[in-house]
Short mmCIF file of C-alpha atoms in Angstrom, two decimals:
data_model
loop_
_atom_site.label_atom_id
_atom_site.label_comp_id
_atom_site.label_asym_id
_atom_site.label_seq_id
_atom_site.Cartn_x
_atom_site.Cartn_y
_atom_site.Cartn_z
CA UNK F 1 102.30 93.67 77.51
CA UNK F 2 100.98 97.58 77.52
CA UNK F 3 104.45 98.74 79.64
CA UNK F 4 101.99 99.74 81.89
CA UNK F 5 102.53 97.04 85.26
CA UNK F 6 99.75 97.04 88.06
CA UNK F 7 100.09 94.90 91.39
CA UNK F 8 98.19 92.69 92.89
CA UNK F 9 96.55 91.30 90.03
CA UNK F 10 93.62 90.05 92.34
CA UNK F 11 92.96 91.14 95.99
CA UNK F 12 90.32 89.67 98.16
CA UNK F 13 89.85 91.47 101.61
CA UNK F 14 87.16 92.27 104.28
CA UNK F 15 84.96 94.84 105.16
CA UNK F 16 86.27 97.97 106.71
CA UNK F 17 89.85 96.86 106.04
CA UNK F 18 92.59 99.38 103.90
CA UNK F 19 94.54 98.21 100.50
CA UNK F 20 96.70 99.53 98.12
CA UNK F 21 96.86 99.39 94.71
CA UNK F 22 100.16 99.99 92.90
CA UNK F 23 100.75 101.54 89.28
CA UNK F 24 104.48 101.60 87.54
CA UNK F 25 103.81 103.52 84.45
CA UNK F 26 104.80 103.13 80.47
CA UNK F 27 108.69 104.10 80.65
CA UNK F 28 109.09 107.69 79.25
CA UNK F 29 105.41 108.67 80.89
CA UNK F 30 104.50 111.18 83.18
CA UNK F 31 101.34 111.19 83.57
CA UNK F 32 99.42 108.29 85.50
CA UNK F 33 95.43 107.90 85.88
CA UNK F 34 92.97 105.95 87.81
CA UNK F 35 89.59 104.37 86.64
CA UNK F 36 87.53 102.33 88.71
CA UNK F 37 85.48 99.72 86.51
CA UNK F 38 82.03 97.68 87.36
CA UNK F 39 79.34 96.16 85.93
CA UNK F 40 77.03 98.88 86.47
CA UNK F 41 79.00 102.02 86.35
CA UNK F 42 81.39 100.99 83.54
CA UNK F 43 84.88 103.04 83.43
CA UNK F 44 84.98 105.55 85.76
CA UNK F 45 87.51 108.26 86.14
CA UNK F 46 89.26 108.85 90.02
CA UNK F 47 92.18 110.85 89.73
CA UNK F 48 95.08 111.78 87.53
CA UNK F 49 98.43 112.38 88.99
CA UNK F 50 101.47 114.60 86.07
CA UNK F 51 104.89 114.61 87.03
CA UNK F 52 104.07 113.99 90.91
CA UNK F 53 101.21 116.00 91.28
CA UNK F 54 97.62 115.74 91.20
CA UNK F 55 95.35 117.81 88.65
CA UNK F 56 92.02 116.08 87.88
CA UNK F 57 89.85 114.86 90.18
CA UNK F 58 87.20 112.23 89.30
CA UNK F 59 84.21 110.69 91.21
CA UNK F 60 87.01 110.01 94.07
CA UNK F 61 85.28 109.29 97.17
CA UNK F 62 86.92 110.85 100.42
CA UNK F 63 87.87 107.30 101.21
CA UNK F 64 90.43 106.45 98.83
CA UNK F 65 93.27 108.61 98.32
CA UNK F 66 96.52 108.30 95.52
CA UNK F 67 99.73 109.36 95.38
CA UNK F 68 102.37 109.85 92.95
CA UNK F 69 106.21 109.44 93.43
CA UNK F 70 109.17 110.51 92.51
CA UNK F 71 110.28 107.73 90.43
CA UNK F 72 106.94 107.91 88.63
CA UNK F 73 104.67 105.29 89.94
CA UNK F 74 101.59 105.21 91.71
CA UNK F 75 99.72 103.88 94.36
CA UNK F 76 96.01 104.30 94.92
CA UNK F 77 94.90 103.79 98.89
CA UNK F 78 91.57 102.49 99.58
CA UNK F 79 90.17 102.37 102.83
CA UNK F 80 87.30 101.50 105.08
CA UNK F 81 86.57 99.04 102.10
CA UNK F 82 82.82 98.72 101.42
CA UNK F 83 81.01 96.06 99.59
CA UNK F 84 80.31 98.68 96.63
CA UNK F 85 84.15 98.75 96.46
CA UNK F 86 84.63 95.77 94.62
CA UNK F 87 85.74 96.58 91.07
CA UNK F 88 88.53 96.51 88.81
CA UNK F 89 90.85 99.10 89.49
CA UNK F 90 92.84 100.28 86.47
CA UNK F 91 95.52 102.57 86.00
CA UNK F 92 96.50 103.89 82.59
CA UNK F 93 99.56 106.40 81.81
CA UNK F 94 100.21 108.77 79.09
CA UNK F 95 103.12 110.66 77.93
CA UNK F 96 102.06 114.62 78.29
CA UNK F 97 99.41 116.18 81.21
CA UNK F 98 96.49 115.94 78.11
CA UNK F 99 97.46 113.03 75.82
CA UNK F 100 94.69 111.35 74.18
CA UNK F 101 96.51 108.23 74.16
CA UNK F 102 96.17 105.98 77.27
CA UNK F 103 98.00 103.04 77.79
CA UNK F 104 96.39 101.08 80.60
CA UNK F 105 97.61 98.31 82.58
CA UNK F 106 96.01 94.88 83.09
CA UNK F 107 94.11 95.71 86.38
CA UNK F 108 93.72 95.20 89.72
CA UNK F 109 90.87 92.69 90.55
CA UNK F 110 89.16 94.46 94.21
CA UNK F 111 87.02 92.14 96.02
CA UNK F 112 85.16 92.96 99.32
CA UNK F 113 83.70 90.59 101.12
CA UNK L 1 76.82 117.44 82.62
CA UNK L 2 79.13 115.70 80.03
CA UNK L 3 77.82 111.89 79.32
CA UNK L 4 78.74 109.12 76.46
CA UNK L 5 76.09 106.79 76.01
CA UNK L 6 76.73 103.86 73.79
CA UNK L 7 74.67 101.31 71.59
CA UNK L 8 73.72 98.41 71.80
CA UNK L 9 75.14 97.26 75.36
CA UNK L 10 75.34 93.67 73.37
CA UNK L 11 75.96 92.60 69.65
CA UNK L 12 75.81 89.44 68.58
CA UNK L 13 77.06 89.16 65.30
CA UNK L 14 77.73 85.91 62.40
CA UNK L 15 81.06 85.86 61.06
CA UNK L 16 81.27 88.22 58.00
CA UNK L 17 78.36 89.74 59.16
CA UNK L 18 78.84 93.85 59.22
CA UNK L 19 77.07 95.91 61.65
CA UNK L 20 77.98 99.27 62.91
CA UNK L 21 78.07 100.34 67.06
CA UNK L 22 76.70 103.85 68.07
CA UNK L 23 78.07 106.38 70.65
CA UNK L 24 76.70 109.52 71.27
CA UNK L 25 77.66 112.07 73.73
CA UNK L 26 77.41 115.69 75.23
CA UNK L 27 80.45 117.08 76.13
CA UNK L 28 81.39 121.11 76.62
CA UNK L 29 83.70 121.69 74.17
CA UNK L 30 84.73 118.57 72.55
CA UNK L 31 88.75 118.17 72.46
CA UNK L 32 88.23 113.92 71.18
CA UNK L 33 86.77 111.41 70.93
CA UNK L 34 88.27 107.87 71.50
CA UNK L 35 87.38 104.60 70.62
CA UNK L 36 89.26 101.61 72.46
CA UNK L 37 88.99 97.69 72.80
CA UNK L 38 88.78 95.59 75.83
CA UNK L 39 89.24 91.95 76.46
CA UNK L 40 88.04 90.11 78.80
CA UNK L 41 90.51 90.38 81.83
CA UNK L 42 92.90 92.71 80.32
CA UNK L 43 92.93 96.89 79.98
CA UNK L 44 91.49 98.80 77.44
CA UNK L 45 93.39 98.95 73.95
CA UNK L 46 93.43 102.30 72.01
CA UNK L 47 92.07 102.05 68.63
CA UNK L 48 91.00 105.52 67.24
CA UNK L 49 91.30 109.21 67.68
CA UNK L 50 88.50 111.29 66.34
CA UNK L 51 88.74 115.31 66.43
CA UNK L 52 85.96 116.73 64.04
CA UNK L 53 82.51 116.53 62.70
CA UNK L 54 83.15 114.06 59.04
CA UNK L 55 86.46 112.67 60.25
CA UNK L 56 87.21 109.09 59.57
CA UNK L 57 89.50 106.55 60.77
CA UNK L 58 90.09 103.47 59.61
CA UNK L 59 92.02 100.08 61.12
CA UNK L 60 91.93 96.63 59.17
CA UNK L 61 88.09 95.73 59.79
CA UNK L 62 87.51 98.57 61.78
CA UNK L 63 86.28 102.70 60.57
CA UNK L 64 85.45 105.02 62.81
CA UNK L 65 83.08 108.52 61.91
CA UNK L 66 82.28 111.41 63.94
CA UNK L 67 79.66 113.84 63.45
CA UNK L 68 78.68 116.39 66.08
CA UNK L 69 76.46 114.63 68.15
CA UNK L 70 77.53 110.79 67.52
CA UNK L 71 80.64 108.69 66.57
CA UNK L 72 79.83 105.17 65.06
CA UNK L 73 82.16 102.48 64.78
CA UNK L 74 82.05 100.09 61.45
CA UNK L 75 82.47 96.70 61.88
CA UNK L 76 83.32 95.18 58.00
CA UNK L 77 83.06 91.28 57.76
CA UNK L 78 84.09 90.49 61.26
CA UNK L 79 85.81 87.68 62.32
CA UNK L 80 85.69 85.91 66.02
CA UNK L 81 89.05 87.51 66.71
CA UNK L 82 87.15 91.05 66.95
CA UNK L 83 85.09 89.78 69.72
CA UNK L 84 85.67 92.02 72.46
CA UNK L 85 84.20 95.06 74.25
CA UNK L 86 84.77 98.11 72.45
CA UNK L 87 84.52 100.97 74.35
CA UNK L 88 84.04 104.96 73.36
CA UNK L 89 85.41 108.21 75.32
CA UNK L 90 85.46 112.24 74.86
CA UNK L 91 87.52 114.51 76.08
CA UNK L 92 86.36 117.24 77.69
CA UNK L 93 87.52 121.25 77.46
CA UNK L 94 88.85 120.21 80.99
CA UNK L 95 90.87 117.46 79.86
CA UNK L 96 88.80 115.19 81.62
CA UNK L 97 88.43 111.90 79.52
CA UNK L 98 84.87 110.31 79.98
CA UNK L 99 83.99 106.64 79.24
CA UNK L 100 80.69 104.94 77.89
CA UNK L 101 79.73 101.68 79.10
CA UNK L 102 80.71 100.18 76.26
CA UNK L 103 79.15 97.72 73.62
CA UNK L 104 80.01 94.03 74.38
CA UNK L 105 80.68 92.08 70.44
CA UNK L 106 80.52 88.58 69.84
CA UNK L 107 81.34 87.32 66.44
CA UNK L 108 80.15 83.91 65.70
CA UNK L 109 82.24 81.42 63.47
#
């Protein structure tokens, strides 16, 4: 267990329809990412919340969106799901705004149907 | 635009076998490079921190080098138990942290 807890585990949904993905963060860290992961694209990098707010953007599209709250954790909104969208979503957290170190949780397992 | 391209996408590899994985990237203005390990269905594991050209890192089986344009990652009599997807990143003068694909290792017993 990274510390790093990331709900659902799996998520199967339709076409056109919104989700959320949610990220509780390594105790003690402040800063949460995002990282979509397929086949095709490998790992790559959405959006990075520090201490509740944002600042890094990724290839995001204008279709998902993330927020970070006070008690830390995160949630990262998807909506008007595409096929394309299925991926695992991971979120990863790290103690200062430019730690080297990420801890990453186990996934979220998007599928679009 | 800053990319990490890594080599070979597959390995397959007999146990005690050695065999080394390639990454090599462009970044502007290199601040690390990373080298973690994912299995299948779980997050990426953080093996090694790299921060200059001849640096070397070292973990059981596992040494990691750096030179300006390339990282490798030595694999030293492997056992099935290192079978897993090891993955390379850099940061970026941005503090943006950019993955490879990754190399996918299969050590057979």
């Amino acid at each position: 267990d990274s510390g790093v807890t990331q709900t659902p585990k799996h998520l199967i949904t339709a076409t056109g329809q919104r989700v959320t993905l949610r990220c509780s963060p390594r105790s003690g860290d402040l800063s949460v990412y995002w990282y979509q992961q397929s086949l095709d694209q490998g790992l790559q990098f959405l959006i990075q919340y520090y201490n509740g707010e944002e600042r890094a953007k990724g290839n995001i599209l204008e279709r998902f969106s993330a927020q970070q709250f006070p008690d830390l954790h995160s949630e990262l909104n998807l909506s008007s799901l595409e096929l394309g969208d299925s991926a695992l979503y991971f979120c990863a957290s790290s103690v200062a705004l430019s730690s080297n170190v990420l801890t990453f949780g186990a996934g979220s397992r998007l599928t679009v149907l | 635009e800053d990319q990490v391209t890594q080599s070979p996408e597959a390995l397959r590899l007999q146990e005690g076998e050695s065999s080394s994985l390639n990454c090599s990237y462009t970044v502007s203005g290199l601040r690390g490079l990373f080298w973690y390990r994912q299995d299948p269905g779980k997050g990426p594991e953080f093996l090694f921190t790299l921060y200059s050209a001849g640096e070397e890192k070292e973990k059981e089986r596992l040494k990691a080098t750096l030179t300006k344009k390339e990282s490798f990652l030595h694999i030293t009599a492997p056992k099935p138990e290192d079978s897993a997807t090891y993955l390379c990143a850099v940061m970026n003068r941005d503090d943006k942290i950019i993955f490879g694909k990754g190399t996918r290792l299969h050590i057979l017993p």
